[in-house]
Amino acid sequence: MRGGHPMTERELVERAFSMLERSYVPYSHFPVGAALECADGSVFTGCNVENAAYGSTICAERTAAVKAVSEGHRDDFVRIAIVGNSTDYCWPCGACRQFLFEFAPDLECLIARGDHEYVKLPLRELLAHGFGPKSLL
């Protein structure tokens, strides 16, 4: 929130862009930033952090989500901005789509490219027929 008002989509996207400089990407040289907004207006940011053991790398989206969960947010994710410096939109990987679906199947996703243009779509569209907690009932 800013001044008691929810962030605009553009502000959330720009918050995600501010995370690119914090990315640790010595291998791919592909920085990604994310900003996850919760229902109370809290925003949790993340960047990708690579590792020489590639499987230990964590994406920006999961970094932001883990920060939110560690601060007590589990069922109130509203929207997430995911950004990169590329000419194409910075689509979340399958693992991130699944990870976010666990907590918020109806999450609104703002996906941006390097020129700061973005598209908006629901996570359910990015992960059609997703597998979540309700799938285990």
mmCIF file of N, CA and C in Angstrom:
data_model
loop_
_atom_site.group_PDB
_atom_site.id
_atom_site.type_symbol
_atom_site.label_atom_id
_atom_site.label_comp_id
_atom_site.label_asym_id
_atom_site.label_seq_id
_atom_site.Cartn_x
_atom_site.Cartn_y
_atom_site.Cartn_z
ATOM 1 N N MET A 1 0.832 -1.185 0.000
ATOM 2 C CA MET A 1 0.000 0.000 0.000
ATOM 3 C C MET A 1 0.874 1.245 0.000
ATOM 4 N N ARG A 2 0.381 2.270 -0.580
ATOM 5 C CA ARG A 2 1.055 3.558 -0.539
ATOM 6 C C ARG A 2 0.028 4.573 -0.076
ATOM 7 N N GLY A 3 0.287 5.200 1.041
ATOM 8 C CA GLY A 3 -0.631 6.193 1.569
ATOM 9 C C GLY A 3 -2.020 5.663 1.827
ATOM 10 N N GLY A 4 -2.146 4.390 2.206
ATOM 11 C CA GLY A 4 -3.446 3.800 2.482
ATOM 12 C C GLY A 4 -4.201 3.341 1.245
ATOM 13 N N HIS A 5 -3.589 3.464 0.058
ATOM 14 C CA HIS A 5 -4.227 3.056 -1.179
ATOM 15 C C HIS A 5 -3.459 1.896 -1.790
ATOM 16 N N PRO A 6 -4.168 0.934 -2.392
ATOM 17 C CA PRO A 6 -3.467 -0.181 -3.038
ATOM 18 C C PRO A 6 -2.573 0.321 -4.168
ATOM 19 N N MET A 7 -1.537 -0.414 -4.435
ATOM 20 C CA MET A 7 -0.646 -0.082 -5.548
ATOM 21 C C MET A 7 -1.384 -0.226 -6.866
ATOM 22 N N THR A 8 -0.985 0.584 -7.820
ATOM 23 C CA THR A 8 -1.492 0.387 -9.171
ATOM 24 C C THR A 8 -0.731 -0.779 -9.788
ATOM 25 N N GLU A 9 -1.240 -1.293 -10.893
ATOM 26 C CA GLU A 9 -0.528 -2.354 -11.608
ATOM 27 C C GLU A 9 0.869 -1.877 -11.991
ATOM 28 N N ARG A 10 0.950 -0.664 -12.521
ATOM 29 C CA ARG A 10 2.233 -0.113 -12.969
ATOM 30 C C ARG A 10 3.216 -0.029 -11.808
ATOM 31 N N GLU A 11 2.766 0.407 -10.633
ATOM 32 C CA GLU A 11 3.657 0.509 -9.470
ATOM 33 C C GLU A 11 4.180 -0.862 -9.061
ATOM 34 N N LEU A 12 3.316 -1.879 -9.123
ATOM 35 C CA LEU A 12 3.757 -3.228 -8.769
ATOM 36 C C LEU A 12 4.780 -3.732 -9.784
ATOM 37 N N VAL A 13 4.546 -3.477 -11.054
ATOM 38 C CA VAL A 13 5.499 -3.876 -12.095
ATOM 39 C C VAL A 13 6.840 -3.176 -11.869
ATOM 40 N N GLU A 14 6.809 -1.888 -11.581
ATOM 41 C CA GLU A 14 8.060 -1.151 -11.363
ATOM 42 C C GLU A 14 8.778 -1.631 -10.106
ATOM 43 N N ARG A 15 8.036 -2.034 -9.083
ATOM 44 C CA ARG A 15 8.660 -2.597 -7.876
ATOM 45 C C ARG A 15 9.408 -3.866 -8.244
ATOM 46 N N ALA A 16 8.818 -4.678 -9.123
ATOM 47 C CA ALA A 16 9.494 -5.896 -9.580
ATOM 48 C C ALA A 16 10.751 -5.542 -10.376
ATOM 49 N N PHE A 17 10.668 -4.538 -11.228
ATOM 50 C CA PHE A 17 11.853 -4.119 -12.004
ATOM 51 C C PHE A 17 12.986 -3.664 -11.083
ATOM 52 N N SER A 18 12.649 -3.084 -9.941
ATOM 53 C CA SER A 18 13.694 -2.621 -9.021
ATOM 54 C C SER A 18 14.502 -3.778 -8.447
ATOM 55 N N MET A 19 13.993 -4.987 -8.571
ATOM 56 C CA MET A 19 14.680 -6.164 -8.044
ATOM 57 C C MET A 19 15.707 -6.746 -9.009
ATOM 58 N N LEU A 20 15.672 -6.346 -10.273
ATOM 59 C CA LEU A 20 16.607 -6.915 -11.250
ATOM 60 C C LEU A 20 18.058 -6.720 -10.827
ATOM 61 N N GLU A 21 18.367 -5.571 -10.275
ATOM 62 C CA GLU A 21 19.757 -5.288 -9.881
ATOM 63 C C GLU A 21 20.224 -6.163 -8.723
ATOM 64 N N ARG A 22 19.298 -6.781 -8.020
ATOM 65 C CA ARG A 22 19.679 -7.641 -6.892
ATOM 66 C C ARG A 22 19.841 -9.103 -7.290
ATOM 67 N N SER A 23 19.434 -9.433 -8.502
ATOM 68 C CA SER A 23 19.550 -10.813 -8.969
ATOM 69 C C SER A 23 21.008 -11.270 -8.926
ATOM 70 N N TYR A 24 21.180 -12.550 -8.624
ATOM 71 C CA TYR A 24 22.507 -13.168 -8.644
ATOM 72 C C TYR A 24 22.481 -14.163 -9.798
ATOM 73 N N VAL A 25 23.019 -13.740 -10.950
ATOM 74 C CA VAL A 25 22.885 -14.529 -12.177
ATOM 75 C C VAL A 25 24.216 -14.691 -12.922
ATOM 76 N N PRO A 26 25.243 -15.254 -12.245
ATOM 77 C CA PRO A 26 26.549 -15.372 -12.908
ATOM 78 C C PRO A 26 26.572 -16.406 -14.035
ATOM 79 N N TYR A 27 25.563 -17.253 -14.137
ATOM 80 C CA TYR A 27 25.576 -18.324 -15.133
ATOM 81 C C TYR A 27 24.680 -17.996 -16.322
ATOM 82 N N SER A 28 23.447 -17.647 -16.082
ATOM 83 C CA SER A 28 22.520 -17.363 -17.183
ATOM 84 C C SER A 28 22.581 -15.905 -17.643
ATOM 85 N N HIS A 29 23.002 -15.031 -16.757
ATOM 86 C CA HIS A 29 23.008 -13.590 -17.047
ATOM 87 C C HIS A 29 21.603 -13.108 -17.429
ATOM 88 N N PHE A 30 20.577 -13.733 -16.816
ATOM 89 C CA PHE A 30 19.174 -13.425 -17.096
ATOM 90 C C PHE A 30 18.482 -13.042 -15.793
ATOM 91 N N PRO A 31 18.595 -11.772 -15.390
ATOM 92 C CA PRO A 31 17.961 -11.366 -14.138
ATOM 93 C C PRO A 31 16.434 -11.332 -14.248
ATOM 94 N N VAL A 32 15.780 -11.739 -13.171
ATOM 95 C CA VAL A 32 14.321 -11.712 -13.090
ATOM 96 C C VAL A 32 13.954 -11.080 -11.753
ATOM 97 N N GLY A 33 12.924 -10.258 -11.774
ATOM 98 C CA GLY A 33 12.409 -9.645 -10.557
ATOM 99 C C GLY A 33 10.939 -9.964 -10.398
ATOM 100 N N ALA A 34 10.479 -9.991 -9.158
ATOM 101 C CA ALA A 34 9.064 -10.253 -8.879
ATOM 102 C C ALA A 34 8.612 -9.403 -7.708
ATOM 103 N N ALA A 35 7.330 -9.068 -7.719
ATOM 104 C CA ALA A 35 6.699 -8.365 -6.608
ATOM 105 C C ALA A 35 5.323 -8.981 -6.414
ATOM 106 N N LEU A 36 5.100 -9.547 -5.237
ATOM 107 C CA LEU A 36 3.870 -10.257 -4.903
ATOM 108 C C LEU A 36 3.061 -9.424 -3.929
ATOM 109 N N GLU A 37 1.832 -9.107 -4.300
ATOM 110 C CA GLU A 37 0.964 -8.300 -3.445
ATOM 111 C C GLU A 37 -0.066 -9.185 -2.757
ATOM 112 N N CYS A 38 -0.257 -8.935 -1.461
ATOM 113 C CA CYS A 38 -1.244 -9.658 -0.668
ATOM 114 C C CYS A 38 -2.468 -8.772 -0.450
ATOM 115 N N ALA A 39 -3.546 -9.372 0.022
ATOM 116 C CA ALA A 39 -4.819 -8.665 0.180
ATOM 117 C C ALA A 39 -4.722 -7.451 1.091
ATOM 118 N N ASP A 40 -3.850 -7.485 2.082
ATOM 119 C CA ASP A 40 -3.732 -6.345 3.006
ATOM 120 C C ASP A 40 -2.834 -5.239 2.458
ATOM 121 N N GLY A 41 -2.345 -5.396 1.226
ATOM 122 C CA GLY A 41 -1.487 -4.396 0.610
ATOM 123 C C GLY A 41 -0.006 -4.648 0.801
ATOM 124 N N SER A 42 0.350 -5.660 1.592
ATOM 125 C CA SER A 42 1.765 -6.011 1.759
ATOM 126 C C SER A 42 2.328 -6.464 0.417
ATOM 127 N N VAL A 43 3.561 -6.076 0.148
ATOM 128 C CA VAL A 43 4.228 -6.480 -1.085
ATOM 129 C C VAL A 43 5.548 -7.142 -0.720
ATOM 130 N N PHE A 44 5.765 -8.320 -1.261
ATOM 131 C CA PHE A 44 6.993 -9.072 -1.036
ATOM 132 C C PHE A 44 7.715 -9.182 -2.372
ATOM 133 N N THR A 45 8.961 -8.782 -2.378
ATOM 134 C CA THR A 45 9.738 -8.779 -3.605
ATOM 135 C C THR A 45 10.693 -9.965 -3.638
ATOM 136 N N GLY A 46 11.147 -10.270 -4.841
ATOM 137 C CA GLY A 46 12.105 -11.354 -4.990
ATOM 138 C C GLY A 46 12.921 -11.176 -6.255
ATOM 139 N N CYS A 47 14.064 -11.839 -6.268
ATOM 140 C CA CYS A 47 14.916 -11.889 -7.449
ATOM 141 C C CYS A 47 15.400 -13.323 -7.591
ATOM 142 N N ASN A 48 15.874 -13.665 -8.772
ATOM 143 C CA ASN A 48 16.405 -15.009 -8.942
ATOM 144 C C ASN A 48 17.819 -15.072 -8.367
ATOM 145 N N VAL A 49 18.131 -16.231 -7.800
ATOM 146 C CA VAL A 49 19.434 -16.468 -7.180
ATOM 147 C C VAL A 49 19.945 -17.800 -7.716
ATOM 148 N N GLU A 50 20.949 -17.719 -8.580
ATOM 149 C CA GLU A 50 21.495 -18.920 -9.192
ATOM 150 C C GLU A 50 22.529 -19.585 -8.292
ATOM 151 N N ASN A 51 22.862 -20.811 -8.656
ATOM 152 C CA ASN A 51 23.806 -21.600 -7.888
ATOM 153 C C ASN A 51 24.594 -22.469 -8.863
ATOM 154 N N ALA A 52 25.866 -22.707 -8.554
ATOM 155 C CA ALA A 52 26.694 -23.560 -9.408
ATOM 156 C C ALA A 52 26.084 -24.955 -9.556
ATOM 157 N N ALA A 53 25.397 -25.424 -8.521
ATOM 158 C CA ALA A 53 24.609 -26.649 -8.626
ATOM 159 C C ALA A 53 23.232 -26.191 -9.116
ATOM 160 N N TYR A 54 23.049 -26.167 -10.431
ATOM 161 C CA TYR A 54 21.909 -25.497 -11.062
ATOM 162 C C TYR A 54 20.561 -25.811 -10.418
ATOM 163 N N GLY A 55 20.359 -27.014 -9.979
ATOM 164 C CA GLY A 55 19.085 -27.393 -9.364
ATOM 165 C C GLY A 55 18.795 -26.637 -8.075
ATOM 166 N N SER A 56 19.799 -26.035 -7.490
ATOM 167 C CA SER A 56 19.606 -25.270 -6.254
ATOM 168 C C SER A 56 19.226 -23.816 -6.515
ATOM 169 N N THR A 57 19.145 -23.437 -7.772
ATOM 170 C CA THR A 57 18.735 -22.082 -8.145
ATOM 171 C C THR A 57 17.289 -21.852 -7.725
ATOM 172 N N ILE A 58 16.974 -20.620 -7.304
ATOM 173 C CA ILE A 58 15.589 -20.278 -6.975
ATOM 174 C C ILE A 58 15.175 -19.081 -7.821
ATOM 175 N N CYS A 59 13.976 -19.163 -8.354
ATOM 176 C CA CYS A 59 13.443 -18.106 -9.211
ATOM 177 C C CYS A 59 12.906 -16.945 -8.381
ATOM 178 N N ALA A 60 12.765 -15.801 -9.019
ATOM 179 C CA ALA A 60 12.278 -14.590 -8.353
ATOM 180 C C ALA A 60 10.879 -14.781 -7.773
ATOM 181 N N GLU A 61 10.013 -15.450 -8.524
ATOM 182 C CA GLU A 61 8.634 -15.640 -8.075
ATOM 183 C C GLU A 61 8.582 -16.457 -6.788
ATOM 184 N N ARG A 62 9.365 -17.527 -6.759
ATOM 185 C CA ARG A 62 9.366 -18.367 -5.552
ATOM 186 C C ARG A 62 10.033 -17.649 -4.392
ATOM 187 N N THR A 63 11.050 -16.831 -4.671
ATOM 188 C CA THR A 63 11.666 -16.041 -3.598
ATOM 189 C C THR A 63 10.620 -15.148 -2.948
ATOM 190 N N ALA A 64 9.848 -14.431 -3.754
ATOM 191 C CA ALA A 64 8.817 -13.539 -3.226
ATOM 192 C C ALA A 64 7.756 -14.313 -2.450
ATOM 193 N N ALA A 65 7.333 -15.457 -2.989
ATOM 194 C CA ALA A 65 6.299 -16.258 -2.325
ATOM 195 C C ALA A 65 6.795 -16.826 -1.001
ATOM 196 N N VAL A 66 8.032 -17.294 -0.972
ATOM 197 C CA VAL A 66 8.591 -17.838 0.274
ATOM 198 C C VAL A 66 8.697 -16.744 1.329
ATOM 199 N N LYS A 67 9.093 -15.550 0.913
ATOM 200 C CA LYS A 67 9.152 -14.431 1.857
ATOM 201 C C LYS A 67 7.762 -14.139 2.422
ATOM 202 N N ALA A 68 6.748 -14.161 1.569
ATOM 203 C CA ALA A 68 5.380 -13.896 2.025
ATOM 204 C C ALA A 68 4.916 -14.968 3.010
ATOM 205 N N VAL A 69 5.121 -16.223 2.650
ATOM 206 C CA VAL A 69 4.704 -17.318 3.534
ATOM 207 C C VAL A 69 5.444 -17.246 4.870
ATOM 208 N N SER A 70 6.732 -16.929 4.827
ATOM 209 C CA SER A 70 7.512 -16.866 6.074
ATOM 210 C C SER A 70 7.057 -15.723 6.968
ATOM 211 N N GLU A 71 6.315 -14.767 6.406
ATOM 212 C CA GLU A 71 5.780 -13.649 7.186
ATOM 213 C C GLU A 71 4.302 -13.843 7.520
ATOM 214 N N GLY A 72 3.779 -15.056 7.289
ATOM 215 C CA GLY A 72 2.416 -15.380 7.709
ATOM 216 C C GLY A 72 1.344 -15.261 6.639
ATOM 217 N N HIS A 73 1.710 -14.994 5.415
ATOM 218 C CA HIS A 73 0.727 -14.898 4.329
ATOM 219 C C HIS A 73 0.685 -16.232 3.592
ATOM 220 N N ARG A 74 -0.520 -16.803 3.523
ATOM 221 C CA ARG A 74 -0.656 -18.087 2.838
ATOM 222 C C ARG A 74 -1.849 -18.147 1.914
ATOM 223 N N ASP A 75 -2.904 -17.455 2.274
ATOM 224 C CA ASP A 75 -4.132 -17.574 1.498
ATOM 225 C C ASP A 75 -4.652 -16.222 1.029
ATOM 226 N N ASP A 76 -3.752 -15.257 0.906
ATOM 227 C CA ASP A 76 -4.202 -13.919 0.527
ATOM 228 C C ASP A 76 -3.360 -13.283 -0.579
ATOM 229 N N PHE A 77 -2.724 -14.101 -1.414
ATOM 230 C CA PHE A 77 -1.985 -13.565 -2.545
ATOM 231 C C PHE A 77 -2.999 -13.017 -3.561
ATOM 232 N N VAL A 78 -2.808 -11.777 -4.000
ATOM 233 C CA VAL A 78 -3.735 -11.134 -4.924
ATOM 234 C C VAL A 78 -3.176 -11.066 -6.334
ATOM 235 N N ARG A 79 -1.958 -10.560 -6.459
ATOM 236 C CA ARG A 79 -1.348 -10.443 -7.785
ATOM 237 C C ARG A 79 0.161 -10.427 -7.660
ATOM 238 N N ILE A 80 0.785 -10.792 -8.779
ATOM 239 C CA ILE A 80 2.241 -10.825 -8.828
ATOM 240 C C ILE A 80 2.709 -10.216 -10.140
ATOM 241 N N ALA A 81 3.764 -9.442 -10.058
ATOM 242 C CA ALA A 81 4.424 -8.909 -11.253
ATOM 243 C C ALA A 81 5.724 -9.686 -11.427
ATOM 244 N N ILE A 82 5.975 -10.140 -12.642
ATOM 245 C CA ILE A 82 7.184 -10.903 -12.972
ATOM 246 C C ILE A 82 7.825 -10.209 -14.177
ATOM 247 N N VAL A 83 9.083 -9.821 -14.022
ATOM 248 C CA VAL A 83 9.717 -8.992 -15.046
ATOM 249 C C VAL A 83 11.121 -9.478 -15.381
ATOM 250 N N GLY A 84 11.555 -9.137 -16.577
ATOM 251 C CA GLY A 84 12.917 -9.425 -17.007
ATOM 252 C C GLY A 84 13.374 -8.370 -17.997
ATOM 253 N N ASN A 85 14.611 -8.472 -18.441
ATOM 254 C CA ASN A 85 15.176 -7.508 -19.385
ATOM 255 C C ASN A 85 15.044 -7.938 -20.834
ATOM 256 N N SER A 86 14.342 -9.003 -21.100
ATOM 257 C CA SER A 86 14.281 -9.568 -22.444
ATOM 258 C C SER A 86 13.293 -8.832 -23.349
ATOM 259 N N THR A 87 13.371 -9.126 -24.639
ATOM 260 C CA THR A 87 12.439 -8.528 -25.591
ATOM 261 C C THR A 87 11.089 -9.238 -25.560
ATOM 262 N N ASP A 88 11.057 -10.455 -25.041
ATOM 263 C CA ASP A 88 9.808 -11.200 -24.877
ATOM 264 C C ASP A 88 9.342 -11.045 -23.430
ATOM 265 N N TYR A 89 8.106 -11.370 -23.184
ATOM 266 C CA TYR A 89 7.578 -11.333 -21.825
ATOM 267 C C TYR A 89 8.304 -12.373 -20.974
ATOM 268 N N CYS A 90 8.459 -12.078 -19.714
ATOM 269 C CA CYS A 90 9.193 -12.947 -18.794
ATOM 270 C C CYS A 90 8.229 -13.946 -18.145
ATOM 271 N N TRP A 91 7.852 -14.943 -18.917
ATOM 272 C CA TRP A 91 6.883 -15.943 -18.446
ATOM 273 C C TRP A 91 7.464 -16.768 -17.307
ATOM 274 N N PRO A 92 6.685 -17.074 -16.290
ATOM 275 C CA PRO A 92 7.194 -17.908 -15.202
ATOM 276 C C PRO A 92 7.389 -19.355 -15.670
ATOM 277 N N CYS A 93 8.397 -19.993 -15.122
ATOM 278 C CA CYS A 93 8.650 -21.394 -15.465
ATOM 279 C C CYS A 93 7.545 -22.279 -14.870
ATOM 280 N N GLY A 94 7.519 -23.511 -15.283
ATOM 281 C CA GLY A 94 6.509 -24.447 -14.798
ATOM 282 C C GLY A 94 6.557 -24.653 -13.294
ATOM 283 N N ALA A 95 7.762 -24.727 -12.743
ATOM 284 C CA ALA A 95 7.894 -24.926 -11.293
ATOM 285 C C ALA A 95 7.290 -23.748 -10.530
ATOM 286 N N CYS A 96 7.503 -22.527 -11.034
ATOM 287 C CA CYS A 96 6.942 -21.352 -10.366
ATOM 288 C C CYS A 96 5.429 -21.304 -10.508
ATOM 289 N N ARG A 97 4.932 -21.680 -11.672
ATOM 290 C CA ARG A 97 3.475 -21.723 -11.863
ATOM 291 C C ARG A 97 2.853 -22.678 -10.849
ATOM 292 N N GLN A 98 3.453 -23.848 -10.709
ATOM 293 C CA GLN A 98 2.941 -24.839 -9.757
ATOM 294 C C GLN A 98 3.060 -24.334 -8.323
ATOM 295 N N PHE A 99 4.186 -23.732 -7.984
ATOM 296 C CA PHE A 99 4.419 -23.239 -6.627
ATOM 297 C C PHE A 99 3.376 -22.180 -6.260
ATOM 298 N N LEU A 100 3.124 -21.247 -7.157
ATOM 299 C CA LEU A 100 2.142 -20.190 -6.894
ATOM 300 C C LEU A 100 0.728 -20.756 -6.826
ATOM 301 N N PHE A 101 0.427 -21.746 -7.668
ATOM 302 C CA PHE A 101 -0.899 -22.369 -7.699
ATOM 303 C C PHE A 101 -1.241 -22.989 -6.351
ATOM 304 N N GLU A 102 -0.242 -23.479 -5.660
ATOM 305 C CA GLU A 102 -0.440 -24.069 -4.326
ATOM 306 C C GLU A 102 -1.145 -23.088 -3.390
ATOM 307 N N PHE A 103 -0.800 -21.827 -3.498
ATOM 308 C CA PHE A 103 -1.307 -20.814 -2.584
ATOM 309 C C PHE A 103 -2.424 -19.954 -3.164
ATOM 310 N N ALA A 104 -2.443 -19.780 -4.486
ATOM 311 C CA ALA A 104 -3.389 -18.820 -5.055
ATOM 312 C C ALA A 104 -3.745 -19.152 -6.506
ATOM 313 N N PRO A 105 -4.598 -20.133 -6.724
ATOM 314 C CA PRO A 105 -4.967 -20.494 -8.096
ATOM 315 C C PRO A 105 -5.565 -19.321 -8.881
ATOM 316 N N ASP A 106 -6.170 -18.367 -8.185
ATOM 317 C CA ASP A 106 -6.802 -17.227 -8.857
ATOM 318 C C ASP A 106 -5.899 -15.996 -8.919
ATOM 319 N N LEU A 107 -4.625 -16.176 -8.672
ATOM 320 C CA LEU A 107 -3.663 -15.077 -8.685
ATOM 321 C C LEU A 107 -3.668 -14.362 -10.034
ATOM 322 N N GLU A 108 -3.643 -13.038 -9.986
ATOM 323 C CA GLU A 108 -3.521 -12.231 -11.197
ATOM 324 C C GLU A 108 -2.034 -12.049 -11.475
ATOM 325 N N CYS A 109 -1.616 -12.316 -12.693
ATOM 326 C CA CYS A 109 -0.198 -12.241 -13.057
ATOM 327 C C CYS A 109 0.042 -11.111 -14.042
ATOM 328 N N LEU A 110 0.967 -10.235 -13.699
ATOM 329 C CA LEU A 110 1.399 -9.144 -14.574
ATOM 330 C C LEU A 110 2.774 -9.533 -15.091
ATOM 331 N N ILE A 111 2.866 -9.836 -16.366
ATOM 332 C CA ILE A 111 4.094 -10.369 -16.950
ATOM 333 C C ILE A 111 4.691 -9.299 -17.868
ATOM 334 N N ALA A 112 5.924 -8.859 -17.560
ATOM 335 C CA ALA A 112 6.524 -7.748 -18.299
ATOM 336 C C ALA A 112 7.758 -8.177 -19.082
ATOM 337 N N ARG A 113 8.075 -7.367 -20.057
ATOM 338 C CA ARG A 113 9.310 -7.528 -20.829
ATOM 339 C C ARG A 113 10.200 -6.321 -20.534
ATOM 340 N N GLY A 114 11.382 -6.307 -21.100
ATOM 341 C CA GLY A 114 12.384 -5.301 -20.776
ATOM 342 C C GLY A 114 11.999 -3.863 -21.040
ATOM 343 N N ASP A 115 11.076 -3.627 -21.956
ATOM 344 C CA ASP A 115 10.655 -2.246 -22.236
ATOM 345 C C ASP A 115 9.559 -1.778 -21.272
ATOM 346 N N HIS A 116 9.275 -2.571 -20.238
ATOM 347 C CA HIS A 116 8.318 -2.294 -19.168
ATOM 348 C C HIS A 116 6.853 -2.441 -19.599
ATOM 349 N N GLU A 117 6.612 -2.920 -20.817
ATOM 350 C CA GLU A 117 5.248 -3.250 -21.216
ATOM 351 C C GLU A 117 4.876 -4.568 -20.557
ATOM 352 N N TYR A 118 3.598 -4.729 -20.211
ATOM 353 C CA TYR A 118 3.186 -5.963 -19.544
ATOM 354 C C TYR A 118 1.813 -6.412 -20.022
ATOM 355 N N VAL A 119 1.564 -7.689 -19.797
ATOM 356 C CA VAL A 119 0.251 -8.282 -20.050
ATOM 357 C C VAL A 119 -0.260 -8.822 -18.721
ATOM 358 N N LYS A 120 -1.568 -8.951 -18.631
ATOM 359 C CA LYS A 120 -2.188 -9.429 -17.394
ATOM 360 C C LYS A 120 -3.025 -10.653 -17.711
ATOM 361 N N LEU A 121 -2.785 -11.732 -16.953
ATOM 362 C CA LEU A 121 -3.610 -12.920 -17.082
ATOM 363 C C LEU A 121 -3.680 -13.669 -15.761
ATOM 364 N N PRO A 122 -4.730 -14.459 -15.615
ATOM 365 C CA PRO A 122 -4.865 -15.237 -14.380
ATOM 366 C C PRO A 122 -3.917 -16.438 -14.383
ATOM 367 N N LEU A 123 -3.449 -16.794 -13.215
ATOM 368 C CA LEU A 123 -2.573 -17.962 -13.087
ATOM 369 C C LEU A 123 -3.248 -19.208 -13.646
ATOM 370 N N ARG A 124 -4.556 -19.328 -13.455
ATOM 371 C CA ARG A 124 -5.271 -20.505 -13.979
ATOM 372 C C ARG A 124 -5.108 -20.648 -15.493
ATOM 373 N N GLU A 125 -4.887 -19.528 -16.187
ATOM 374 C CA GLU A 125 -4.664 -19.594 -17.631
ATOM 375 C C GLU A 125 -3.226 -20.031 -17.925
ATOM 376 N N LEU A 126 -2.292 -19.619 -17.072
ATOM 377 C CA LEU A 126 -0.892 -20.014 -17.251
ATOM 378 C C LEU A 126 -0.656 -21.469 -16.867
ATOM 379 N N LEU A 127 -1.494 -21.982 -15.969
ATOM 380 C CA LEU A 127 -1.374 -23.377 -15.530
ATOM 381 C C LEU A 127 -2.762 -24.015 -15.600
ATOM 382 N N ALA A 128 -3.196 -24.281 -16.816
ATOM 383 C CA ALA A 128 -4.515 -24.878 -17.022
ATOM 384 C C ALA A 128 -4.575 -26.244 -16.338
ATOM 385 N N HIS A 129 -5.673 -26.511 -15.697
ATOM 386 C CA HIS A 129 -5.899 -27.785 -15.024
ATOM 387 C C HIS A 129 -4.819 -28.043 -13.967
ATOM 388 N N GLY A 130 -4.468 -26.999 -13.216
ATOM 389 C CA GLY A 130 -3.414 -27.101 -12.209
ATOM 390 C C GLY A 130 -3.727 -28.091 -11.096
ATOM 391 N N PHE A 131 -2.686 -28.603 -10.505
ATOM 392 C CA PHE A 131 -2.786 -29.551 -9.385
ATOM 393 C C PHE A 131 -2.500 -28.793 -8.095
ATOM 394 N N GLY A 132 -3.473 -28.771 -7.206
ATOM 395 C CA GLY A 132 -3.312 -28.051 -5.950
ATOM 396 C C GLY A 132 -3.844 -28.851 -4.783
ATOM 397 N N PRO A 133 -3.893 -28.240 -3.606
ATOM 398 C CA PRO A 133 -4.352 -28.928 -2.403
ATOM 399 C C PRO A 133 -5.728 -29.585 -2.561
ATOM 400 N N LYS A 134 -6.624 -28.922 -3.294
ATOM 401 C CA LYS A 134 -7.978 -29.489 -3.477
ATOM 402 C C LYS A 134 -7.946 -30.747 -4.334
ATOM 403 N N SER A 135 -6.889 -30.923 -5.094
ATOM 404 C CA SER A 135 -6.761 -32.124 -5.932
ATOM 405 C C SER A 135 -6.553 -33.374 -5.080
ATOM 406 N N LEU A 136 -6.132 -33.194 -3.840
ATOM 407 C CA LEU A 136 -5.832 -34.329 -2.962
ATOM 408 C C LEU A 136 -7.049 -34.792 -2.170
ATOM 409 N N LEU A 137 -8.164 -34.086 -2.292
ATOM 410 C CA LEU A 137 -9.376 -34.445 -1.537
ATOM 411 C C LEU A 137 -10.110 -35.593 -2.150
#
